[in-house]
Coordinates of C-alpha atoms (C1' of nucleotides) in Angstrom, one line a residue:
Chain L
M17 CA 124.8 25.3 108.5
V18 CA 124.3 24.5 112.2
L19 CA 125.4 21.0 111.5
A20 CA 128.4 22.2 109.5
K21 CA 129.5 24.3 112.4
A22 CA 129.3 21.4 114.8
L23 CA 131.2 19.2 112.4
R24 CA 133.6 22.0 111.5
R25 CA 133.0 21.4 107.8
N26 CA 132.2 23.7 104.9
P27 CA 128.5 24.5 105.0
R28 CA 127.9 24.2 101.2
E29 CA 129.6 20.8 101.0
T30 CA 127.7 19.5 103.9
A31 CA 124.4 20.8 102.4
A32 CA 125.3 19.1 99.1
L33 CA 125.9 15.8 100.9
I34 CA 122.6 16.0 102.6
A35 CA 120.8 16.9 99.4
E36 CA 122.3 14.0 97.5
T37 CA 121.3 11.4 100.1
F38 CA 117.9 12.8 100.9
D39 CA 115.0 10.8 99.8
G40 CA 111.8 12.8 99.7
G41 CA 109.6 9.7 99.2
G42 CA 107.4 11.6 96.9
L43 CA 106.6 14.3 99.4
C44 CA 108.9 16.8 97.8
A45 CA 111.1 17.4 94.8
P46 CA 114.9 16.9 95.1
P47 CA 116.3 19.6 97.4
E48 CA 118.1 22.6 96.0
I49 CA 121.1 24.3 97.7
A50 CA 121.1 28.0 97.9
G51 CA 123.2 30.8 99.4
P52 CA 125.8 29.9 102.0
G53 CA 124.3 26.5 102.5
F54 CA 120.5 26.6 102.8
I55 CA 118.7 23.5 101.6
N56 CA 115.3 24.3 100.0
F57 CA 112.7 21.5 99.9
R58 CA 109.9 22.1 97.5
L59 CA 106.7 20.2 98.4
E60 CA 105.0 18.4 95.6
S61 CA 101.5 19.7 94.8
E62 CA 100.1 16.2 95.3
S63 CA 101.4 15.8 98.8
L64 CA 100.3 19.3 99.7
A65 CA 96.8 18.5 98.3
A66 CA 96.7 15.3 100.3
R67 CA 97.6 17.3 103.4
C68 CA 94.7 19.6 102.8
A69 CA 92.3 16.6 102.5
D70 CA 93.6 15.3 105.8
L71 CA 93.1 18.7 107.5
L72 CA 89.5 18.8 106.3
G73 CA 88.9 15.6 108.3
D74 CA 90.8 16.7 111.4
E75 CA 89.1 18.7 114.1
R76 CA 92.5 19.8 115.4
L77 CA 93.4 21.2 112.0
G78 CA 96.8 19.3 112.1
V79 CA 97.8 20.6 115.6
A80 CA 99.3 17.7 117.6
P81 CA 98.6 17.5 121.3
A82 CA 101.6 18.1 123.6
P83 CA 103.6 14.9 124.1
A84 CA 104.0 15.5 127.8
P85 CA 100.9 17.3 129.3
R86 CA 101.6 19.4 132.4
T87 CA 99.4 20.8 135.1
V88 CA 99.8 24.6 134.7
V89 CA 98.4 27.0 137.3
L90 CA 97.8 30.2 135.4
D91 CA 97.9 33.4 137.4
F92 CA 96.6 36.4 135.5
S93 CA 94.3 39.5 135.7
A94 CA 94.4 39.8 139.5
P95 CA 92.8 43.2 139.9
N96 CA 92.4 44.9 143.2
V97 CA 89.1 44.8 145.1
A98 CA 87.2 48.0 145.5
K99 CA 89.1 49.6 142.6
P100 CA 87.9 49.3 139.0
M101 CA 89.9 47.4 136.5
H102 CA 91.9 49.9 134.4
V103 CA 93.6 49.5 131.1
G104 CA 96.7 48.1 132.8
H105 CA 94.7 45.0 133.6
I106 CA 93.8 44.6 130.0
R107 CA 97.1 43.1 129.1
S108 CA 97.3 40.6 131.9
T109 CA 93.7 39.5 131.4
I110 CA 93.8 39.2 127.6
L111 CA 97.3 37.7 127.4
G112 CA 96.7 35.2 130.3
D113 CA 93.3 34.1 128.9
C114 CA 94.9 33.5 125.5
L115 CA 97.8 31.5 126.8
G116 CA 95.4 29.4 128.8
R117 CA 93.3 28.7 125.8
I118 CA 96.3 27.6 123.8
A119 CA 97.8 25.5 126.6
R120 CA 94.4 23.8 127.1
F121 CA 94.1 23.1 123.4
L122 CA 97.5 21.5 123.4
G123 CA 96.4 19.1 126.1
H124 CA 97.8 20.7 129.2
R125 CA 95.7 20.8 132.4
V126 CA 95.3 24.5 133.0
V127 CA 94.0 25.8 136.3
S128 CA 93.3 29.5 136.0
D129 CA 93.4 31.3 139.3
N130 CA 92.4 35.0 139.7
H131 CA 94.7 36.1 142.6
I132 CA 92.7 39.2 143.4
G133 CA 94.0 41.8 145.8
D134 CA 91.2 41.4 148.4
W135 CA 93.4 42.1 151.4
G136 CA 95.9 44.8 152.2
T137 CA 96.6 48.4 153.1
Q138 CA 94.1 49.9 150.8
F139 CA 91.3 48.6 153.0
G140 CA 92.3 50.9 155.8
M141 CA 91.2 53.8 153.6
I142 CA 88.2 52.0 152.2
L143 CA 86.9 51.2 155.7
W144 CA 87.4 54.8 156.9
G145 CA 85.6 56.1 153.8
W146 CA 82.9 53.5 154.1
K147 CA 82.1 54.8 157.5
K148 CA 82.4 58.5 156.9
L149 CA 81.8 59.2 153.2
L150 CA 79.6 56.5 151.8
D151 CA 76.5 57.5 149.8
E152 CA 74.1 54.5 150.3
S153 CA 71.9 55.3 147.3
A154 CA 74.9 55.7 145.0
L155 CA 76.2 52.4 146.3
A156 CA 72.9 50.7 145.5
S157 CA 72.9 52.0 141.9
D158 CA 76.5 51.6 140.9
P159 CA 78.6 50.0 143.7
I160 CA 81.9 50.0 141.9
A161 CA 81.7 53.6 141.0
E162 CA 80.8 54.6 144.5
L163 CA 83.6 52.5 146.0
L164 CA 86.0 54.1 143.7
R165 CA 84.8 57.6 144.5
V166 CA 85.2 56.9 148.2
Y167 CA 88.6 55.4 147.8
R168 CA 89.9 58.3 145.7
E169 CA 88.5 60.9 148.1
V170 CA 90.1 59.2 151.2
N171 CA 93.3 58.7 149.3
A172 CA 93.5 62.4 148.4
R173 CA 92.6 63.6 151.9
A174 CA 95.0 61.2 153.6
K175 CA 97.9 62.3 151.5
A176 CA 97.6 65.8 153.0
D177 CA 96.5 64.7 156.5
E178 CA 98.7 62.6 158.6
A179 CA 96.2 62.2 161.4
L180 CA 93.7 60.8 158.9
M181 CA 96.3 58.4 157.6
E182 CA 96.7 57.1 161.2
E183 CA 93.0 56.6 161.5
C184 CA 93.0 54.6 158.3
K185 CA 95.8 52.4 159.6
A186 CA 93.9 51.9 162.8
E187 CA 90.9 50.7 160.8
L188 CA 93.2 48.3 159.0
V189 CA 94.6 46.9 162.2
K190 CA 91.1 46.3 163.5
L191 CA 90.2 44.5 160.4
Q192 CA 93.3 42.3 160.6
G193 CA 92.6 41.7 164.2
G194 CA 89.2 40.2 163.3
D195 CA 86.9 43.1 164.3
P196 CA 83.4 41.8 163.3
G197 CA 82.2 45.2 162.1
N198 CA 85.1 45.8 159.8
L199 CA 85.1 42.3 158.6
A200 CA 81.5 42.6 157.6
I201 CA 82.2 45.8 155.6
W202 CA 85.2 44.1 154.0
E203 CA 83.1 41.1 153.0
K204 CA 80.5 43.4 151.5
C205 CA 83.2 45.2 149.5
V206 CA 84.7 42.1 148.2
A207 CA 81.3 40.7 147.1
L208 CA 80.3 43.9 145.4
S209 CA 83.6 44.1 143.6
K210 CA 83.5 40.5 142.4
E211 CA 80.1 41.1 140.9
G212 CA 81.4 44.1 139.0
L213 CA 84.5 42.2 137.8
Q214 CA 82.5 39.3 136.7
R215 CA 80.4 41.5 134.4
I216 CA 83.6 42.6 132.6
Y217 CA 84.9 39.1 132.4
D218 CA 81.6 37.9 130.9
R219 CA 81.9 40.6 128.3
L220 CA 85.5 39.7 127.6
D221 CA 84.6 36.0 127.5
V222 CA 87.2 35.3 130.2
S223 CA 86.7 32.8 133.0
F224 CA 88.5 31.4 136.0
D225 CA 88.6 28.1 137.7
H226 CA 89.3 29.8 141.0
W227 CA 89.4 33.1 142.7
F228 CA 91.8 32.4 145.5
G229 CA 92.6 36.0 146.5
E230 CA 95.2 37.2 148.9
S231 CA 92.9 36.9 151.9
F232 CA 92.6 33.2 151.2
Y233 CA 96.2 32.8 152.5
N234 CA 95.9 34.9 155.7
D235 CA 96.2 32.1 158.2
R236 CA 99.0 30.4 156.3
L237 CA 101.4 33.4 156.6
A238 CA 102.5 33.2 160.3
P239 CA 103.4 29.5 160.1
L240 CA 105.2 30.0 156.9
V241 CA 107.4 32.7 158.4
E242 CA 108.1 30.6 161.4
E243 CA 109.1 27.8 159.1
L244 CA 111.4 30.0 157.1
L245 CA 113.1 31.2 160.3
A246 CA 113.4 27.6 161.7
A247 CA 114.9 26.5 158.4
G248 CA 117.4 29.3 158.5
I249 CA 116.2 30.6 155.2
A250 CA 114.9 33.8 156.7
E251 CA 116.5 35.9 159.4
K252 CA 115.6 38.9 161.6
S253 CA 116.9 42.2 160.4
D254 CA 116.0 45.6 161.9
G255 CA 113.0 44.0 163.5
A256 CA 111.7 42.6 160.3
V257 CA 112.1 39.1 158.9
C258 CA 113.9 38.9 155.6
V259 CA 115.2 36.3 153.2
F260 CA 118.6 37.3 151.9
F261 CA 120.2 36.2 148.7
R262 CA 123.8 36.9 149.4
E263 CA 125.0 34.2 147.0
D264 CA 123.2 35.8 144.1
E265 CA 125.1 38.7 142.6
R266 CA 122.0 40.5 141.3
L267 CA 119.9 40.0 144.4
A268 CA 122.7 40.3 147.0
G269 CA 121.6 43.7 148.2
K270 CA 117.9 43.1 147.8
P271 CA 116.3 40.9 150.5
A272 CA 112.7 40.0 150.4
I273 CA 110.8 41.1 153.5
V274 CA 108.3 38.5 154.7
R275 CA 107.3 40.1 157.9
K276 CA 107.3 43.7 158.9
S277 CA 108.7 44.9 162.2
D278 CA 105.2 45.6 163.3
G279 CA 104.3 41.9 162.7
G280 CA 102.4 42.5 159.4
F281 CA 102.9 40.4 156.3
L282 CA 103.6 41.5 152.8
Y283 CA 102.8 40.3 149.4
A284 CA 106.1 38.4 149.2
T285 CA 104.8 36.3 152.1
T286 CA 101.5 35.7 150.4
D287 CA 103.1 34.8 147.1
L288 CA 105.3 32.1 148.8
A289 CA 102.2 30.7 150.6
T290 CA 100.4 30.7 147.3
I291 CA 103.1 28.6 145.6
D292 CA 102.8 26.0 148.4
F293 CA 99.1 25.9 147.9
R294 CA 99.3 25.6 144.1
V295 CA 101.8 22.8 144.3
G296 CA 100.3 21.0 147.2
E297 CA 96.6 21.4 146.6
L298 CA 96.3 22.2 142.9
G299 CA 99.0 19.8 141.8
A300 CA 101.0 22.4 139.8
D301 CA 103.9 21.3 137.6
E302 CA 104.3 24.8 136.4
I303 CA 103.0 28.2 137.6
W304 CA 102.7 31.0 135.0
Y305 CA 102.5 34.6 136.2
V306 CA 101.2 37.1 133.7
V307 CA 102.2 40.3 135.4
G308 CA 103.6 43.6 134.4
A309 CA 107.3 44.0 133.8
P310 CA 107.9 46.4 136.7
Q311 CA 107.4 43.4 139.0
Q312 CA 110.5 41.6 137.6
L313 CA 112.5 42.1 140.8
H314 CA 109.7 40.9 143.0
F315 CA 109.4 37.6 141.1
D316 CA 113.1 37.1 141.0
Q317 CA 113.1 37.3 144.8
I318 CA 110.0 35.0 145.1
F319 CA 111.5 32.4 142.7
A320 CA 114.8 32.5 144.5
A321 CA 113.2 32.1 147.8
A322 CA 111.1 29.2 146.5
K323 CA 114.2 27.5 145.3
K324 CA 115.8 27.9 148.7
R325 CA 112.8 26.0 150.1
G326 CA 113.4 23.2 147.7
Q327 CA 110.4 23.9 145.4
T328 CA 110.9 22.2 142.1
V329 CA 107.8 23.5 140.4
A330 CA 108.6 25.4 137.2
L331 CA 108.0 29.1 137.9
R332 CA 107.6 31.3 134.8
F333 CA 107.3 35.1 135.0
I334 CA 105.6 36.3 131.8
P335 CA 106.1 40.1 131.9
F336 CA 104.6 42.7 129.6
G337 CA 105.1 46.4 128.9
S338 CA 102.9 49.4 129.4
I339 CA 100.0 50.8 127.4
L340 CA 100.8 54.4 126.4
G341 CA 98.7 57.3 125.2
K342 CA 99.4 59.0 121.9
D343 CA 101.7 61.3 123.9
R344 CA 103.8 58.2 124.7
K345 CA 103.1 58.6 128.4
M346 CA 101.1 56.2 130.5
L347 CA 97.5 56.2 129.2
K348 CA 95.3 58.7 131.1
T349 CA 91.9 60.3 130.5
R350 CA 91.7 64.0 129.6
S351 CA 91.1 64.7 133.3
G352 CA 94.2 62.8 134.3
D353 CA 92.5 59.7 135.7
T354 CA 93.5 56.2 134.8
V355 CA 91.4 54.9 132.0
Q356 CA 88.8 52.3 133.1
L357 CA 88.6 49.0 131.2
A358 CA 84.8 49.1 131.1
D359 CA 84.9 52.5 129.3
V360 CA 87.4 51.2 126.8
L361 CA 85.1 48.3 125.9
D362 CA 82.1 50.6 125.6
E363 CA 83.9 52.9 123.3
A364 CA 85.3 50.1 121.2
V365 CA 81.8 48.7 120.6
V366 CA 80.3 52.2 119.9
R367 CA 83.0 52.8 117.3
A368 CA 82.6 49.4 115.7
R369 CA 78.9 50.0 115.6
S370 CA 79.3 53.2 113.7
I371 CA 81.5 51.6 111.1
I372 CA 79.0 48.8 110.6
E373 CA 76.3 51.4 110.3
E374 CA 78.2 53.1 107.5
K375 CA 79.3 49.9 105.6
N376 CA 76.2 47.7 106.0
P377 CA 73.2 49.8 107.1
E378 CA 70.7 47.2 105.8
L379 CA 71.6 44.5 108.4
P380 CA 68.9 43.9 111.1
E381 CA 69.3 46.0 114.3
E382 CA 69.9 43.0 116.5
E383 CA 72.6 41.6 114.3
K384 CA 74.4 44.9 114.0
A385 CA 74.5 45.1 117.8
S386 CA 76.0 41.6 118.2
I387 CA 78.5 42.2 115.4
A388 CA 79.6 45.5 117.0
E389 CA 80.2 43.6 120.3
V390 CA 82.3 40.9 118.6
V391 CA 84.3 43.3 116.4
G392 CA 84.7 46.0 119.1
I393 CA 85.9 43.6 121.9
G394 CA 87.8 41.6 119.4
S395 CA 89.7 44.7 118.2
V396 CA 90.8 45.6 121.7
K397 CA 92.0 42.1 122.3
Y398 CA 93.7 41.7 118.9
A399 CA 95.5 45.1 119.3
E400 CA 97.0 43.6 122.5
L401 CA 97.8 40.1 121.2
S402 CA 99.2 41.1 117.8
Q403 CA 102.3 42.7 119.2
F404 CA 105.2 41.4 121.2
R405 CA 104.1 41.6 124.9
M406 CA 107.2 43.4 126.1
T407 CA 107.0 46.5 123.9
D408 CA 105.2 49.4 125.4
Y409 CA 102.4 50.1 122.9
V410 CA 100.5 53.1 121.9
F411 CA 96.7 52.8 122.4
D412 CA 95.1 54.1 119.2
W413 CA 91.4 53.6 118.3
D414 CA 91.9 54.2 114.6
T415 CA 94.6 51.7 114.3
M416 CA 92.9 48.9 116.2
L417 CA 89.6 49.3 114.5
S418 CA 91.0 49.8 111.0
L419 CA 89.6 47.5 108.3
K420 CA 93.0 47.3 106.8
G421 CA 96.2 45.9 108.1
N422 CA 96.9 43.6 111.0
T423 CA 93.6 44.1 112.9
A424 CA 90.7 42.1 114.2
P425 CA 88.2 43.6 111.7
Y426 CA 90.4 42.6 108.8
L427 CA 90.7 39.0 110.0
I428 CA 87.0 38.7 110.9
N429 CA 86.2 40.1 107.5
A430 CA 88.4 37.4 105.8
Y431 CA 86.4 34.8 107.7
V432 CA 83.2 36.4 106.7
R433 CA 84.3 36.2 103.0
T434 CA 84.9 32.5 103.4
R435 CA 81.3 32.1 104.6
A436 CA 80.0 34.4 101.9
I437 CA 81.1 31.8 99.3
F438 CA 79.0 29.1 100.9
R439 CA 76.1 31.4 101.4
R440 CA 76.1 32.2 97.7
L441 CA 76.5 28.5 96.9
G442 CA 73.5 27.8 99.1
A443 CA 75.2 24.7 100.6
G444 CA 78.0 23.7 102.9
F445 CA 81.2 22.1 101.9
E446 CA 81.0 18.5 100.6
P447 CA 84.2 16.6 101.3
G448 CA 83.4 14.0 98.7
G449 CA 82.6 16.5 96.0
G450 CA 85.7 16.0 94.0
R451 CA 89.5 15.9 94.1
I452 CA 91.9 18.5 95.4
V453 CA 94.3 19.6 92.7
L454 CA 96.5 22.5 93.4
A455 CA 97.2 24.0 90.0
E456 CA 97.5 27.7 90.6
E457 CA 100.3 29.4 92.5
A458 CA 97.7 31.2 94.7
E459 CA 96.2 27.9 95.6
R460 CA 99.5 26.4 96.4
S461 CA 100.7 29.2 98.7
L462 CA 97.3 29.3 100.5
A463 CA 97.5 25.5 101.0
L464 CA 101.0 25.8 102.3
R465 CA 99.9 28.5 104.8
L466 CA 97.1 26.3 106.0
A467 CA 99.4 23.4 106.6
Q468 CA 101.7 25.7 108.7
Y469 CA 99.0 26.1 111.3
A470 CA 100.1 22.9 112.9
E471 CA 103.6 24.2 113.8
T472 CA 102.5 27.8 114.5
V473 CA 100.2 27.1 117.5
P474 CA 102.6 25.1 119.7
S475 CA 105.4 27.7 119.0
V476 CA 103.4 30.3 120.8
L477 CA 104.2 28.7 124.1
D478 CA 108.0 28.6 123.4
D479 CA 108.3 32.1 124.7
F480 CA 104.7 33.0 125.3
R481 CA 104.2 35.0 122.2
P482 CA 100.6 35.1 121.0
N483 CA 101.7 37.7 118.4
A484 CA 103.3 34.8 116.5
L485 CA 99.8 33.3 116.1
A486 CA 98.3 36.7 115.3
S487 CA 100.9 37.3 112.6
Y488 CA 100.3 33.8 111.1
L489 CA 96.5 34.5 110.9
Y490 CA 97.2 37.8 109.3
E491 CA 99.4 36.2 106.7
L492 CA 96.8 33.5 106.1
A493 CA 94.1 36.2 105.6
T494 CA 96.4 38.0 103.1
A495 CA 97.1 34.7 101.3
Y496 CA 93.4 34.1 101.1
H497 CA 92.7 37.5 99.6
H498 CA 95.4 36.9 97.0
F499 CA 93.8 33.6 96.2
W500 CA 90.4 35.3 96.1
E501 CA 91.6 37.8 93.4
A502 CA 93.4 35.1 91.3
C503 CA 91.0 32.2 91.6
P504 CA 87.3 32.5 91.0
V505 CA 85.5 29.8 92.9
L506 CA 81.9 29.6 91.8
K507 CA 82.6 30.4 88.2
V508 CA 84.5 27.2 87.5
E509 CA 83.4 23.6 87.6
G510 CA 84.8 20.2 88.5
D511 CA 88.0 19.6 90.4
P512 CA 89.1 23.3 90.3
R513 CA 85.8 24.3 91.9
H514 CA 86.1 21.5 94.6
T515 CA 89.7 22.5 95.3
R516 CA 88.8 26.1 95.8
L517 CA 85.8 25.4 97.9
A518 CA 88.0 23.1 100.0
L519 CA 90.5 26.0 100.4
C520 CA 87.7 28.4 101.4
E521 CA 86.4 25.9 103.9
L522 CA 89.8 25.2 105.5
T523 CA 90.7 28.9 105.6
G524 CA 87.5 29.7 107.3
R525 CA 88.0 26.9 109.9
V526 CA 91.6 27.9 110.6
L527 CA 90.7 31.6 110.9
R528 CA 87.8 30.9 113.3
H529 CA 89.8 28.4 115.3
G530 CA 92.9 30.6 115.5
L531 CA 90.9 33.7 116.5
G532 CA 89.2 31.5 119.0
L533 CA 92.6 30.6 120.6
L534 CA 93.2 34.3 120.9
G535 CA 89.9 34.7 122.6
I536 CA 88.2 36.4 119.7
R537 CA 84.9 35.5 118.3
T538 CA 83.8 35.6 114.6
T539 CA 80.5 36.5 113.0
E540 CA 78.9 35.2 109.8
R541 CA 78.3 38.6 108.4
M542 CA 79.6 42.0 109.2
Chain B
rG20 C1' 124.4 55.0 142.4
rC21 C1' 122.9 49.7 141.3
rA22 C1' 119.6 46.5 138.5
rG23 C1' 115.9 45.1 134.7
rC24 C1' 113.4 46.1 130.1
rC25 C1' 113.6 48.8 125.7
rG26 C1' 115.8 51.7 121.2
rU27 C1' 114.3 48.9 113.8
rA28 C1' 111.0 53.3 107.5
rG29 C1' 107.8 59.9 108.9
rC30 C1' 104.1 57.0 112.4
rU31 C1' 102.4 52.1 114.8
rC32 C1' 104.7 47.4 114.9
rA33 C1' 107.3 42.4 112.9
rA34 C1' 111.5 39.5 112.1
rC35 C1' 110.3 31.6 113.7
rU36 C1' 115.7 33.2 119.1
rG37 C1' 122.6 33.4 114.8
rG38 C1' 120.7 32.9 108.5
rA39 C1' 119.3 34.3 102.3
rU40 C1' 118.0 41.2 99.4
rA41 C1' 115.5 43.4 107.6
rG42 C1' 109.3 42.6 106.5
rA43 C1' 103.9 44.5 107.2
rG44 C1' 100.1 48.3 108.1
rC45 C1' 99.1 53.6 108.4
rA46 C1' 100.3 58.1 105.8
rU47 C1' 102.2 59.6 100.5
rC48 C1' 102.3 58.5 95.1
rU49 C1' 100.6 55.3 90.6
rG50 C1' 97.3 51.6 88.8
rA51 C1' 92.9 47.5 88.6
rC52 C1' 86.3 47.3 89.3
rU53 C1' 79.1 48.4 86.8
rA54 C1' 82.7 43.4 91.9
rC55 C1' 81.8 34.9 93.7
rG56 C1' 81.4 40.9 99.9
rG57 C1' 86.2 46.7 96.7
rA58 C1' 85.5 46.1 104.1
rU59 C1' 89.8 44.1 98.0
rC60 C1' 94.1 43.6 95.1
rA61 C1' 98.8 45.1 92.0
rG62 C1' 102.9 48.5 92.1
rA63 C1' 106.3 52.7 93.7
rA64 C1' 108.8 55.3 97.4
rG65 C1' 110.6 55.1 102.2
rG66 C1' 116.6 51.9 106.4
rU67 C1' 124.1 53.2 108.5
rU68 C1' 118.4 48.3 112.8
rC69 C1' 120.7 54.7 118.6
rG70 C1' 126.6 55.4 118.3
rG71 C1' 131.4 52.6 118.7
rG72 C1' 134.1 48.1 119.3
rG73 C1' 134.2 42.5 119.5
rU74 C1' 132.9 37.1 118.5
rU75 C1' 132.3 34.1 112.9
rC76 C1' 131.3 31.8 107.0
rG77 C1' 127.0 35.3 108.6
rA78 C1' 124.7 39.9 113.8
rA79 C1' 118.6 43.8 114.5
rU80 C1' 119.5 39.2 117.4
rC81 C1' 125.3 37.1 121.3
rC82 C1' 129.6 39.9 124.4
rC83 C1' 131.9 44.8 125.9
rU84 C1' 131.2 50.0 125.9
rG85 C1' 128.9 54.9 125.3
rC86 C1' 124.1 57.6 124.7
rG87 C1' 118.8 58.0 125.2
rG88 C1' 113.8 56.4 127.3
rC89 C1' 110.8 53.6 130.8
rU90 C1' 110.6 50.9 135.4
rG91 C1' 112.3 49.1 140.0
rC92 C1' 115.5 49.2 144.3
rG93 C1' 114.0 46.3 153.2
rC94 C1' 109.1 47.2 156.1
rC95 C1' 102.6 49.3 149.8
rA96 C1' 100.5 45.6 146.5

RNA sequence: GCAGCCGUAGCUCAACUGGAUAGAGCAUCUGACUACGGAUCAGAAGGUUCGGGGUUCGAAUCCCUGCGGCUGCGCCA
C-alpha cells in the first residue's frame, strides 16, 4: 500500500501484481491478498522447522550483529554523591543498563559512564554539616544514612536561616578554591558514597566502565568558556556568560548560562566539556543520555551549543517519565520522604520470598533466598522495562510481583517450566535426536514466535523501547503455555517428541537470553 | 504567559511509528484438573482512543484548535 501510494496506483491491483510475480522458493505458500491491499505470506511448515533447527545451533538465536558498529558512550544512572539513590534513579539505571546490554549484543562498542554529581552547590551544606552536626559513630556504621541525615538537617535549617545559607556558600567557595581541609572532607564523602552506590549496583547487576563525575571536568571549564567567548559562540550578558540561540524559534528566549556573574560554572558548562572528552578521549560516535524528561530543555540547549561548536557526534536524549504512587502523585513514603532505592529492593525481595514460601515451602533455604533475590529484583526491573519509558507509571507491588500477566515472575516461571521438562526427562536436549516436524497449530505458532526474536531485538534501539522486547517475551511465554496445554511432550514418541523437546529447549534459551538483555536473571526452579 | 511531554476498557498498560474487527493483565462472570510444575489454560463482558475540525483509500498515531494533567522556563544540578 505504501508502494501503491508512491506509484499513485490502486493498492489492490498493485498487491495482485506483486502476488502473481512473487516466487516463494519453497519458503512460503503463494501469497494471498486481503483487505485494502495487504499481502499475506504463509510460511511453509518445512521452512519454519528448518529455521528452528538453525536456531538451535546458533548462539545468537538468529539475531544478526549490527552492520555498522558504533562507539556509543552511554550516560545513565548519575546519582548525586552524599545523597542516597531514590526511586527516581531506578528508571535511568535500569533503562540505561538494558540499552547498553542490547547495544553490546548487537556488536556496538558501548562505553558506560556514570556521570555522578560529585561537585556542586550541595557540598556547601554537606561541608557545614560535616563540621557541625556529624555523628562519627553513626558515620562508621552506616555512612550513607548519616550523610543523608546531615544533608537533610542542614537543608532544613538553611531554608529558614539566611545567615546559615551564607556560611554554607562560604564553605563551598573554600572548597572550590582548593582549601585542603574541605577538599579532604569532600574526598571522604565521595569515597563513602561510591561504596554505598556500588553495593546497590552489585545487587542490580549493573556495572560501569567509568565513573567520570562532574568534578573530573573542573579544570576544563574555564578554558572552555574562554574558547566559547573567543569563537563568538558565547557572549557576556548581565555579568554572566551565555550562549544564545536566537536563530532557533524554540530556544530564542532561553540562553544557556555557562558562567555565572560570580565566576562559577554550571552543569551546562560541565556537560559541554563532557562531550569534548567523550568524543576526543573515548572516541564516541554517539552519546546516549538516559535522563528524566524534565531535563528536555537543558539537553536541547546543550545539543544546540555543541552543534554551534561543530560537534558532529550523534547526541541522543532518551527521556523517561516519573514514578507515581497509588495516589498518582510523585512516589513518597508515608512520612513524605522520597523513597530510597535500597528499601525498594529489600521490600521486593521480602515479598518475593513470602510468595515462594507459600508456593514451594519444600525448597532448601539457600535456594529460596537466591530465588527471592532473582525474582524480587527482576520484578522491579521488569515493571520498569515492560512499559513505554515516557509514560508516568504507578508503582504497585501487587502488580509487579503478580504471577499472572506481563510480569517477571510469569516469565521466569515460563522458563522454569521449560527446564522442568528436561529435569523430568533426566537429560539435556539432543540435537540429533530426530526430525523437527511442525504438525500442530500450537507448535507452528510457537515456532513462528521463536523465529521473530531475530527482528525484535534490534528494533528496541530504533526508538529505545525495551518494552518492545518485554512484550515479545510475554507473548512468547503465552505461546509456550498454549503449546504446553495442547501438546504433551514426554507422553509421545519419535519425531513429535523430538519436535516438542526442541521447542521447549529453544523457548527456554530465548526466554533466558531475552531476560538477560533486560538485565534479569533466571532460576532453574522457583 | 511561553515551551515540552502526556490523555486509550472500572484500574494498570500495549498498539511494530499511517494499516486489517484498537490488544493484554488486574478486577468481575462462566468453564477445564486426582495435573509432563494449575505459579496453567479456554470463554464471556467491558471502547465515540479527552472534545471539535482537517489531511487520504485508511488516523489512537500526522496538522490545526479547545479542555485537562504533569514538567520546565538566565546565574541549582
